[in-house]
mmCIF file with all atom_site columns, C-alpha atoms in Angstrom:
data_model
loop_
_atom_site.group_PDB
_atom_site.id
_atom_site.type_symbol
_atom_site.label_atom_id
_atom_site.label_alt_id
_atom_site.label_comp_id
_atom_site.label_asym_id
_atom_site.label_entity_id
_atom_site.label_seq_id
_atom_site.pdbx_PDB_ins_code
_atom_site.Cartn_x
_atom_site.Cartn_y
_atom_site.Cartn_z
_atom_site.occupancy
_atom_site.B_iso_or_equiv
_atom_site.pdbx_formal_charge
_atom_site.auth_seq_id
_atom_site.auth_comp_id
_atom_site.auth_asym_id
_atom_site.auth_atom_id
_atom_site.pdbx_PDB_model_num
ATOM 1   C CA . UNK Q 1 1   ? -20.023 -2.345  -3.567  1.00 0.00 ? 1   UNK Q CA 1
ATOM 2   C CA . UNK Q 1 2   ? -17.325 -0.074  -5.036  1.00 0.00 ? 2   UNK Q CA 1
ATOM 3   C CA . UNK Q 1 3   ? -14.623 -1.791  -7.071  1.00 0.00 ? 3   UNK Q CA 1
ATOM 4   C CA . UNK Q 1 4   ? -11.009 -0.682  -7.062  1.00 0.00 ? 4   UNK Q CA 1
ATOM 5   C CA . UNK Q 1 5   ? -8.557  -1.494  -9.813  1.00 0.00 ? 5   UNK Q CA 1
ATOM 6   C CA . UNK Q 1 6   ? -4.944  -1.067  -8.799  1.00 0.00 ? 6   UNK Q CA 1
ATOM 7   C CA . UNK Q 1 7   ? -2.217  -0.489  -11.377 1.00 0.00 ? 7   UNK Q CA 1
ATOM 8   C CA . UNK Q 1 8   ? 0.768   -2.486  -10.132 1.00 0.00 ? 8   UNK Q CA 1
ATOM 9   C CA . UNK Q 1 9   ? 4.103   -1.094  -11.293 1.00 0.00 ? 9   UNK Q CA 1
ATOM 10  C CA . UNK Q 1 10  ? 6.986   -3.434  -10.552 1.00 0.00 ? 10  UNK Q CA 1
ATOM 11  C CA . UNK Q 1 11  ? 10.326  -1.681  -10.893 1.00 0.00 ? 11  UNK Q CA 1
ATOM 12  C CA . UNK Q 1 12  ? 12.183  -4.831  -11.865 1.00 0.00 ? 12  UNK Q CA 1
ATOM 13  C CA . UNK Q 1 13  ? 11.958  -6.507  -15.253 1.00 0.00 ? 13  UNK Q CA 1
ATOM 14  C CA . UNK Q 1 14  ? 14.081  -9.502  -14.203 1.00 0.00 ? 14  UNK Q CA 1
ATOM 15  C CA . UNK Q 1 15  ? 12.417  -12.841 -14.941 1.00 0.00 ? 15  UNK Q CA 1
ATOM 16  C CA . UNK Q 1 16  ? 12.728  -14.077 -11.338 1.00 0.00 ? 16  UNK Q CA 1
ATOM 17  C CA . UNK Q 1 17  ? 12.264  -10.664 -9.726  1.00 0.00 ? 17  UNK Q CA 1
ATOM 18  C CA . UNK Q 1 18  ? 11.841  -10.629 -5.945  1.00 0.00 ? 18  UNK Q CA 1
ATOM 19  C CA . UNK Q 1 19  ? 9.476   -7.710  -6.377  1.00 0.00 ? 19  UNK Q CA 1
ATOM 20  C CA . UNK Q 1 20  ? 7.224   -9.440  -8.907  1.00 0.00 ? 20  UNK Q CA 1
ATOM 21  C CA . UNK Q 1 21  ? 6.962   -12.301 -6.442  1.00 0.00 ? 21  UNK Q CA 1
ATOM 22  C CA . UNK Q 1 22  ? 6.183   -9.877  -3.610  1.00 0.00 ? 22  UNK Q CA 1
ATOM 23  C CA . UNK Q 1 23  ? 3.534   -8.091  -5.694  1.00 0.00 ? 23  UNK Q CA 1
ATOM 24  C CA . UNK Q 1 24  ? 1.762   -11.376 -6.465  1.00 0.00 ? 24  UNK Q CA 1
ATOM 25  C CA . UNK Q 1 25  ? 1.902   -12.470 -2.826  1.00 0.00 ? 25  UNK Q CA 1
ATOM 26  C CA . UNK Q 1 26  ? 0.515   -9.115  -1.627  1.00 0.00 ? 26  UNK Q CA 1
ATOM 27  C CA . UNK Q 1 27  ? -2.480  -9.371  -3.956  1.00 0.00 ? 27  UNK Q CA 1
ATOM 28  C CA . UNK Q 1 28  ? -3.730  -12.350 -1.959  1.00 0.00 ? 28  UNK Q CA 1
ATOM 29  C CA . UNK Q 1 29  ? -4.023  -10.133 1.135   1.00 0.00 ? 29  UNK Q CA 1
ATOM 30  C CA . UNK Q 1 30  ? -6.453  -7.631  -0.409  1.00 0.00 ? 30  UNK Q CA 1
ATOM 31  C CA . UNK Q 1 31  ? -10.229 -7.639  -0.002  1.00 0.00 ? 31  UNK Q CA 1
ATOM 32  C CA . UNK Q 1 32  ? -12.417 -8.981  -2.808  1.00 0.00 ? 32  UNK Q CA 1
ATOM 33  C CA . UNK Q 1 33  ? -13.333 -5.514  -4.102  1.00 0.00 ? 33  UNK Q CA 1
ATOM 34  C CA . UNK Q 1 34  ? -9.728  -4.937  -5.249  1.00 0.00 ? 34  UNK Q CA 1
ATOM 35  C CA . UNK Q 1 35  ? -8.363  -6.185  -8.577  1.00 0.00 ? 35  UNK Q CA 1
ATOM 36  C CA . UNK Q 1 36  ? -4.975  -5.681  -10.190 1.00 0.00 ? 36  UNK Q CA 1
ATOM 37  C CA . UNK Q 1 37  ? -3.530  -4.695  -13.542 1.00 0.00 ? 37  UNK Q CA 1
ATOM 38  C CA . UNK Q 1 38  ? 0.185   -5.348  -13.876 1.00 0.00 ? 38  UNK Q CA 1
ATOM 39  C CA . UNK Q 1 39  ? 1.540   -2.467  -15.907 1.00 0.00 ? 39  UNK Q CA 1
ATOM 40  C CA . UNK Q 1 40  ? 4.178   -3.528  -18.385 1.00 0.00 ? 40  UNK Q CA 1
ATOM 41  C CA . UNK Q 1 41  ? 7.276   -1.304  -18.482 1.00 0.00 ? 41  UNK Q CA 1
ATOM 42  C CA . UNK Q 1 42  ? 9.892   -3.495  -20.175 1.00 0.00 ? 42  UNK Q CA 1
ATOM 43  C CA . UNK Q 1 43  ? 8.862   -2.582  -23.728 1.00 0.00 ? 43  UNK Q CA 1
ATOM 44  C CA . UNK Q 1 44  ? 8.854   1.216   -23.403 1.00 0.00 ? 44  UNK Q CA 1
ATOM 45  C CA . UNK Q 1 45  ? 11.292  3.172   -25.557 1.00 0.00 ? 45  UNK Q CA 1
ATOM 46  C CA . UNK Q 1 46  ? 13.652  5.540   -23.749 1.00 0.00 ? 46  UNK Q CA 1
ATOM 47  C CA . UNK Q 1 47  ? 11.774  8.739   -22.910 1.00 0.00 ? 47  UNK Q CA 1
ATOM 48  C CA . UNK Q 1 48  ? 12.399  11.503  -25.454 1.00 0.00 ? 48  UNK Q CA 1
ATOM 49  C CA . UNK Q 1 49  ? 10.466  14.754  -25.244 1.00 0.00 ? 49  UNK Q CA 1
ATOM 50  C CA . UNK Q 1 50  ? 10.522  14.931  -29.050 1.00 0.00 ? 50  UNK Q CA 1
ATOM 51  C CA . UNK Q 1 51  ? 8.024   12.042  -29.053 1.00 0.00 ? 51  UNK Q CA 1
ATOM 52  C CA . UNK Q 1 52  ? 5.424   13.716  -26.783 1.00 0.00 ? 52  UNK Q CA 1
ATOM 53  C CA . UNK Q 1 53  ? 3.214   14.646  -29.744 1.00 0.00 ? 53  UNK Q CA 1
ATOM 54  C CA . UNK Q 1 54  ? 3.288   11.145  -31.225 1.00 0.00 ? 54  UNK Q CA 1
ATOM 55  C CA . UNK Q 1 55  ? 3.795   8.609   -28.402 1.00 0.00 ? 55  UNK Q CA 1
ATOM 56  C CA . UNK Q 1 56  ? 4.604   4.968   -29.110 1.00 0.00 ? 56  UNK Q CA 1
ATOM 57  C CA . UNK Q 1 57  ? 1.697   2.506   -28.749 1.00 0.00 ? 57  UNK Q CA 1
ATOM 58  C CA . UNK Q 1 58  ? 3.346   1.102   -25.606 1.00 0.00 ? 58  UNK Q CA 1
ATOM 59  C CA . UNK Q 1 59  ? 3.240   4.564   -24.025 1.00 0.00 ? 59  UNK Q CA 1
ATOM 60  C CA . UNK Q 1 60  ? -0.431  5.015   -24.948 1.00 0.00 ? 60  UNK Q CA 1
ATOM 61  C CA . UNK Q 1 61  ? -1.154  1.606   -23.359 1.00 0.00 ? 61  UNK Q CA 1
ATOM 62  C CA . UNK Q 1 62  ? 0.797   2.525   -20.206 1.00 0.00 ? 62  UNK Q CA 1
ATOM 63  C CA . UNK Q 1 63  ? -1.039  5.809   -19.740 1.00 0.00 ? 63  UNK Q CA 1
ATOM 64  C CA . UNK Q 1 64  ? -4.405  4.161   -20.405 1.00 0.00 ? 64  UNK Q CA 1
ATOM 65  C CA . UNK Q 1 65  ? -3.832  1.471   -17.769 1.00 0.00 ? 65  UNK Q CA 1
ATOM 66  C CA . UNK Q 1 66  ? -2.803  4.055   -15.212 1.00 0.00 ? 66  UNK Q CA 1
ATOM 67  C CA . UNK Q 1 67  ? -5.741  6.355   -15.980 1.00 0.00 ? 67  UNK Q CA 1
ATOM 68  C CA . UNK Q 1 68  ? -8.192  3.433   -15.697 1.00 0.00 ? 68  UNK Q CA 1
ATOM 69  C CA . UNK Q 1 69  ? -6.964  2.539   -12.198 1.00 0.00 ? 69  UNK Q CA 1
ATOM 70  C CA . UNK Q 1 70  ? -8.263  3.903   -8.927  1.00 0.00 ? 70  UNK Q CA 1
ATOM 71  C CA . UNK Q 1 71  ? -4.885  3.433   -7.230  1.00 0.00 ? 71  UNK Q CA 1
ATOM 72  C CA . UNK Q 1 72  ? -1.215  2.675   -7.785  1.00 0.00 ? 72  UNK Q CA 1
ATOM 73  C CA . UNK Q 1 73  ? 1.004   0.075   -6.162  1.00 0.00 ? 73  UNK Q CA 1
ATOM 74  C CA . UNK Q 1 74  ? 4.741   0.514   -6.738  1.00 0.00 ? 74  UNK Q CA 1
ATOM 75  C CA . UNK Q 1 75  ? 6.800   -2.560  -5.858  1.00 0.00 ? 75  UNK Q CA 1
ATOM 76  C CA . UNK Q 1 76  ? 10.414  -1.743  -6.538  1.00 0.00 ? 76  UNK Q CA 1
ATOM 77  C CA . UNK Q 1 77  ? 13.931  -2.942  -5.915  1.00 0.00 ? 77  UNK Q CA 1
ATOM 78  C CA . UNK Q 1 78  ? 16.811  -0.656  -5.070  1.00 0.00 ? 78  UNK Q CA 1
ATOM 79  C CA . UNK Q 1 79  ? 19.555  -0.186  -7.630  1.00 0.00 ? 79  UNK Q CA 1
ATOM 80  C CA . UNK Q 1 80  ? 22.576  1.857   -6.564  1.00 0.00 ? 80  UNK Q CA 1
ATOM 81  C CA . UNK Q 1 81  ? 20.613  3.480   -3.713  1.00 0.00 ? 81  UNK Q CA 1
ATOM 82  C CA . UNK Q 1 82  ? 17.778  4.625   -5.983  1.00 0.00 ? 82  UNK Q CA 1
ATOM 83  C CA . UNK Q 1 83  ? 14.994  3.410   -8.261  1.00 0.00 ? 83  UNK Q CA 1
ATOM 84  C CA . UNK Q 1 84  ? 15.740  1.349   -11.376 1.00 0.00 ? 84  UNK Q CA 1
ATOM 85  C CA . UNK Q 1 85  ? 16.110  3.222   -14.657 1.00 0.00 ? 85  UNK Q CA 1
ATOM 86  C CA . UNK Q 1 86  ? 13.210  1.316   -16.242 1.00 0.00 ? 86  UNK Q CA 1
ATOM 87  C CA . UNK Q 1 87  ? 10.891  2.558   -13.512 1.00 0.00 ? 87  UNK Q CA 1
ATOM 88  C CA . UNK Q 1 88  ? 12.026  6.170   -13.921 1.00 0.00 ? 88  UNK Q CA 1
ATOM 89  C CA . UNK Q 1 89  ? 11.559  5.831   -17.685 1.00 0.00 ? 89  UNK Q CA 1
ATOM 90  C CA . UNK Q 1 90  ? 7.957   4.632   -17.170 1.00 0.00 ? 90  UNK Q CA 1
ATOM 91  C CA . UNK Q 1 91  ? 7.251   7.442   -14.725 1.00 0.00 ? 91  UNK Q CA 1
ATOM 92  C CA . UNK Q 1 92  ? 8.583   10.010  -17.184 1.00 0.00 ? 92  UNK Q CA 1
ATOM 93  C CA . UNK Q 1 93  ? 6.555   8.624   -20.094 1.00 0.00 ? 93  UNK Q CA 1
ATOM 94  C CA . UNK Q 1 94  ? 3.275   8.600   -18.167 1.00 0.00 ? 94  UNK Q CA 1
ATOM 95  C CA . UNK Q 1 95  ? 3.828   12.096  -16.768 1.00 0.00 ? 95  UNK Q CA 1
ATOM 96  C CA . UNK Q 1 96  ? 4.303   13.790  -20.137 1.00 0.00 ? 96  UNK Q CA 1
ATOM 97  C CA . UNK Q 1 97  ? 3.593   15.954  -21.980 1.00 0.00 ? 97  UNK Q CA 1
ATOM 98  C CA . UNK Q 1 98  ? 3.462   18.557  -19.241 1.00 0.00 ? 98  UNK Q CA 1
ATOM 99  C CA . UNK Q 1 99  ? -0.086  18.966  -17.945 1.00 0.00 ? 99  UNK Q CA 1
ATOM 100 C CA . UNK Q 1 100 ? -1.189  15.519  -19.157 1.00 0.00 ? 100 UNK Q CA 1
ATOM 101 C CA . UNK Q 1 101 ? 0.164   13.267  -16.429 1.00 0.00 ? 101 UNK Q CA 1
ATOM 102 C CA . UNK Q 1 102 ? -1.622  9.943   -16.015 1.00 0.00 ? 102 UNK Q CA 1
ATOM 103 C CA . UNK Q 1 103 ? -0.340  9.798   -12.427 1.00 0.00 ? 103 UNK Q CA 1
ATOM 104 C CA . UNK Q 1 104 ? -2.065  12.987  -11.237 1.00 0.00 ? 104 UNK Q CA 1
ATOM 105 C CA . UNK Q 1 105 ? -4.093  12.471  -8.067  1.00 0.00 ? 105 UNK Q CA 1
ATOM 106 C CA . UNK Q 1 106 ? -3.879  8.660   -8.014  1.00 0.00 ? 106 UNK Q CA 1
ATOM 107 C CA . UNK Q 1 107 ? -3.356  7.325   -4.470  1.00 0.00 ? 107 UNK Q CA 1
ATOM 108 C CA . UNK Q 1 108 ? -0.255  5.168   -4.195  1.00 0.00 ? 108 UNK Q CA 1
ATOM 109 C CA . UNK Q 1 109 ? 1.534   2.703   -2.002  1.00 0.00 ? 109 UNK Q CA 1
ATOM 110 C CA . UNK Q 1 110 ? 5.274   2.111   -2.201  1.00 0.00 ? 110 UNK Q CA 1
ATOM 111 C CA . UNK Q 1 111 ? 6.919   -1.112  -1.076  1.00 0.00 ? 111 UNK Q CA 1
ATOM 112 C CA . UNK Q 1 112 ? 9.819   -3.269  -2.168  1.00 0.00 ? 112 UNK Q CA 1
ATOM 113 C CA . UNK Q 1 113 ? 12.091  -6.194  -1.413  1.00 0.00 ? 113 UNK Q CA 1
ATOM 114 C CA . UNK Q 1 114 ? 15.846  -6.519  -1.551  1.00 0.00 ? 114 UNK Q CA 1
ATOM 115 C CA . UNK Q 1 115 ? 18.535  -8.877  -0.293  1.00 0.00 ? 115 UNK Q CA 1
ATOM 116 C CA . UNK Q 1 116 ? 19.969  -5.955  1.688   1.00 0.00 ? 116 UNK Q CA 1
ATOM 117 C CA . UNK Q 1 117 ? 19.147  -5.640  5.384   1.00 0.00 ? 117 UNK Q CA 1
ATOM 118 C CA . UNK Q 1 118 ? 17.477  -2.229  4.929   1.00 0.00 ? 118 UNK Q CA 1
ATOM 119 C CA . UNK Q 1 119 ? 15.365  -3.528  2.084   1.00 0.00 ? 119 UNK Q CA 1
ATOM 120 C CA . UNK Q 1 120 ? 14.541  -0.786  -0.386  1.00 0.00 ? 120 UNK Q CA 1
ATOM 121 C CA . UNK Q 1 121 ? 14.467  2.164   2.023   1.00 0.00 ? 121 UNK Q CA 1
ATOM 122 C CA . UNK Q 1 122 ? 16.469  4.549   -0.153  1.00 0.00 ? 122 UNK Q CA 1
ATOM 123 C CA . UNK Q 1 123 ? 14.758  3.705   -3.442  1.00 0.00 ? 123 UNK Q CA 1
ATOM 124 C CA . UNK Q 1 124 ? 11.381  4.122   -1.750  1.00 0.00 ? 124 UNK Q CA 1
ATOM 125 C CA . UNK Q 1 125 ? 12.384  7.551   -0.485  1.00 0.00 ? 125 UNK Q CA 1
ATOM 126 C CA . UNK Q 1 126 ? 13.571  8.619   -3.939  1.00 0.00 ? 126 UNK Q CA 1
ATOM 127 C CA . UNK Q 1 127 ? 10.342  7.339   -5.464  1.00 0.00 ? 127 UNK Q CA 1
ATOM 128 C CA . UNK Q 1 128 ? 8.265   9.214   -2.867  1.00 0.00 ? 128 UNK Q CA 1
ATOM 129 C CA . UNK Q 1 129 ? 10.064  12.444  -3.815  1.00 0.00 ? 129 UNK Q CA 1
ATOM 130 C CA . UNK Q 1 130 ? 9.193   11.913  -7.480  1.00 0.00 ? 130 UNK Q CA 1
ATOM 131 C CA . UNK Q 1 131 ? 5.579   11.019  -6.693  1.00 0.00 ? 131 UNK Q CA 1
ATOM 132 C CA . UNK Q 1 132 ? 5.169   14.108  -4.512  1.00 0.00 ? 132 UNK Q CA 1
ATOM 133 C CA . UNK Q 1 133 ? 6.108   16.303  -7.468  1.00 0.00 ? 133 UNK Q CA 1
ATOM 134 C CA . UNK Q 1 134 ? 3.625   14.419  -9.672  1.00 0.00 ? 134 UNK Q CA 1
ATOM 135 C CA . UNK Q 1 135 ? 0.746   15.044  -7.221  1.00 0.00 ? 135 UNK Q CA 1
ATOM 136 C CA . UNK Q 1 136 ? 0.433   11.377  -6.270  1.00 0.00 ? 136 UNK Q CA 1
ATOM 137 C CA . UNK Q 1 137 ? -0.813  11.112  -2.669  1.00 0.00 ? 137 UNK Q CA 1
ATOM 138 C CA . UNK Q 1 138 ? 1.408   8.393   -1.241  1.00 0.00 ? 138 UNK Q CA 1
ATOM 139 C CA . UNK Q 1 139 ? 0.808   6.312   1.877   1.00 0.00 ? 139 UNK Q CA 1
ATOM 140 C CA . UNK Q 1 140 ? 3.405   7.438   4.417   1.00 0.00 ? 140 UNK Q CA 1
ATOM 141 C CA . UNK Q 1 141 ? 2.870   4.977   7.250   1.00 0.00 ? 141 UNK Q CA 1
ATOM 142 C CA . UNK Q 1 142 ? 3.389   2.194   7.812   1.00 0.00 ? 142 UNK Q CA 1
ATOM 143 C CA . UNK Q 1 143 ? 6.608   1.863   5.851   1.00 0.00 ? 143 UNK Q CA 1
ATOM 144 C CA . UNK Q 1 144 ? 7.656   -1.585  4.675   1.00 0.00 ? 144 UNK Q CA 1
ATOM 145 C CA . UNK Q 1 145 ? 11.266  -2.290  3.732   1.00 0.00 ? 145 UNK Q CA 1
ATOM 146 C CA . UNK Q 1 146 ? 11.271  -6.007  3.002   1.00 0.00 ? 146 UNK Q CA 1
ATOM 147 C CA . UNK Q 1 147 ? 14.450  -8.004  3.533   1.00 0.00 ? 147 UNK Q CA 1
ATOM 148 C CA . UNK Q 1 148 ? 14.212  -10.817 0.985   1.00 0.00 ? 148 UNK Q CA 1
ATOM 149 C CA . UNK Q 1 149 ? 15.662  -13.664 3.014   1.00 0.00 ? 149 UNK Q CA 1
ATOM 150 C CA . UNK Q 1 150 ? 14.884  -17.196 4.032   1.00 0.00 ? 150 UNK Q CA 1
ATOM 151 C CA . UNK Q 1 151 ? 11.582  -17.339 5.902   1.00 0.00 ? 151 UNK Q CA 1
ATOM 152 C CA . UNK Q 1 152 ? 9.803   -14.598 3.941   1.00 0.00 ? 152 UNK Q CA 1
ATOM 153 C CA . UNK Q 1 153 ? 7.893   -17.179 1.890   1.00 0.00 ? 153 UNK Q CA 1
ATOM 154 C CA . UNK Q 1 154 ? 6.622   -20.705 2.342   1.00 0.00 ? 154 UNK Q CA 1
ATOM 155 C CA . UNK Q 1 155 ? 7.792   -23.446 -0.040  1.00 0.00 ? 155 UNK Q CA 1
ATOM 156 C CA . UNK Q 1 156 ? 4.707   -22.861 -2.254  1.00 0.00 ? 156 UNK Q CA 1
ATOM 157 C CA . UNK Q 1 157 ? 5.586   -19.163 -2.711  1.00 0.00 ? 157 UNK Q CA 1
ATOM 158 C CA . UNK Q 1 158 ? 2.961   -17.810 -0.317  1.00 0.00 ? 158 UNK Q CA 1
ATOM 159 C CA . UNK Q 1 159 ? 3.995   -15.476 2.487   1.00 0.00 ? 159 UNK Q CA 1
ATOM 160 C CA . UNK Q 1 160 ? 5.090   -17.138 5.725   1.00 0.00 ? 160 UNK Q CA 1
ATOM 161 C CA . UNK Q 1 161 ? 2.875   -16.566 8.752   1.00 0.00 ? 161 UNK Q CA 1
ATOM 162 C CA . UNK Q 1 162 ? 5.049   -13.840 10.286  1.00 0.00 ? 162 UNK Q CA 1
ATOM 163 C CA . UNK Q 1 163 ? 5.513   -12.076 6.949   1.00 0.00 ? 163 UNK Q CA 1
ATOM 164 C CA . UNK Q 1 164 ? 1.809   -12.310 6.169   1.00 0.00 ? 164 UNK Q CA 1
ATOM 165 C CA . UNK Q 1 165 ? 0.846   -10.819 9.537   1.00 0.00 ? 165 UNK Q CA 1
ATOM 166 C CA . UNK Q 1 166 ? 3.190   -7.828  9.068   1.00 0.00 ? 166 UNK Q CA 1
ATOM 167 C CA . UNK Q 1 167 ? 2.252   -7.266  5.427   1.00 0.00 ? 167 UNK Q CA 1
ATOM 168 C CA . UNK Q 1 168 ? -1.477  -7.589  6.141   1.00 0.00 ? 168 UNK Q CA 1
ATOM 169 C CA . UNK Q 1 169 ? -1.141  -4.516  8.337   1.00 0.00 ? 169 UNK Q CA 1
ATOM 170 C CA . UNK Q 1 170 ? 0.522   -2.651  5.475   1.00 0.00 ? 170 UNK Q CA 1
ATOM 171 C CA . UNK Q 1 171 ? -2.152  -3.793  2.994   1.00 0.00 ? 171 UNK Q CA 1
ATOM 172 C CA . UNK Q 1 172 ? -4.969  -2.782  5.351   1.00 0.00 ? 172 UNK Q CA 1
ATOM 173 C CA . UNK Q 1 173 ? -3.502  0.721   5.668   1.00 0.00 ? 173 UNK Q CA 1
ATOM 174 C CA . UNK Q 1 174 ? -3.055  0.945   1.895   1.00 0.00 ? 174 UNK Q CA 1
ATOM 175 C CA . UNK Q 1 175 ? -6.658  -0.183  1.258   1.00 0.00 ? 175 UNK Q CA 1
ATOM 176 C CA . UNK Q 1 176 ? -7.941  2.541   3.599   1.00 0.00 ? 176 UNK Q CA 1
ATOM 177 C CA . UNK Q 1 177 ? -5.657  5.069   1.843   1.00 0.00 ? 177 UNK Q CA 1
ATOM 178 C CA . UNK Q 1 178 ? -7.010  4.182   -1.589  1.00 0.00 ? 178 UNK Q CA 1
ATOM 179 C CA . UNK Q 1 179 ? -10.615 4.291   -0.422  1.00 0.00 ? 179 UNK Q CA 1
ATOM 180 C CA . UNK Q 1 180 ? -10.016 7.696   1.145   1.00 0.00 ? 180 UNK Q CA 1
ATOM 181 C CA . UNK Q 1 181 ? -8.310  9.225   -1.924  1.00 0.00 ? 181 UNK Q CA 1
ATOM 182 C CA . UNK Q 1 182 ? -9.739  7.405   -4.970  1.00 0.00 ? 182 UNK Q CA 1
#
């Protein structure tokens, strides 16, 4: 049986991040042949093209984890109608120097949770634009803009029945996407 390692990139570095919680809950919906590496982005220096020839160890680690994965899962909040700066910084680091992008060709899924009623619709769209330029085939449908509100999770942190049913459909489509493009 083929094994698929997914690099999970959470766009929030907040200790009690809604999106970290969502990422962990989603993992439980995947088939057994999928495993997950949570890519750390909170320790990356600000991207500076002057450092392309001698990247920091954290950047080397980031690129290695992405290259080792068969797929990407971006779980991101929305800050000021776009993606968080720490996520953009990580994307820039792993895409440089030009011609040596770790992202190239990796199938991706984009999802996110927010307290806003439209979830993370605008940040997801901005992220999709960036990923298109980086040659990252990104699952287009179904879209999932998660409104982080009461009833999303059970008391133990697992997804509620209604949430689980909806998100299982998204996960199933993502799994098929990865298997098609990995």
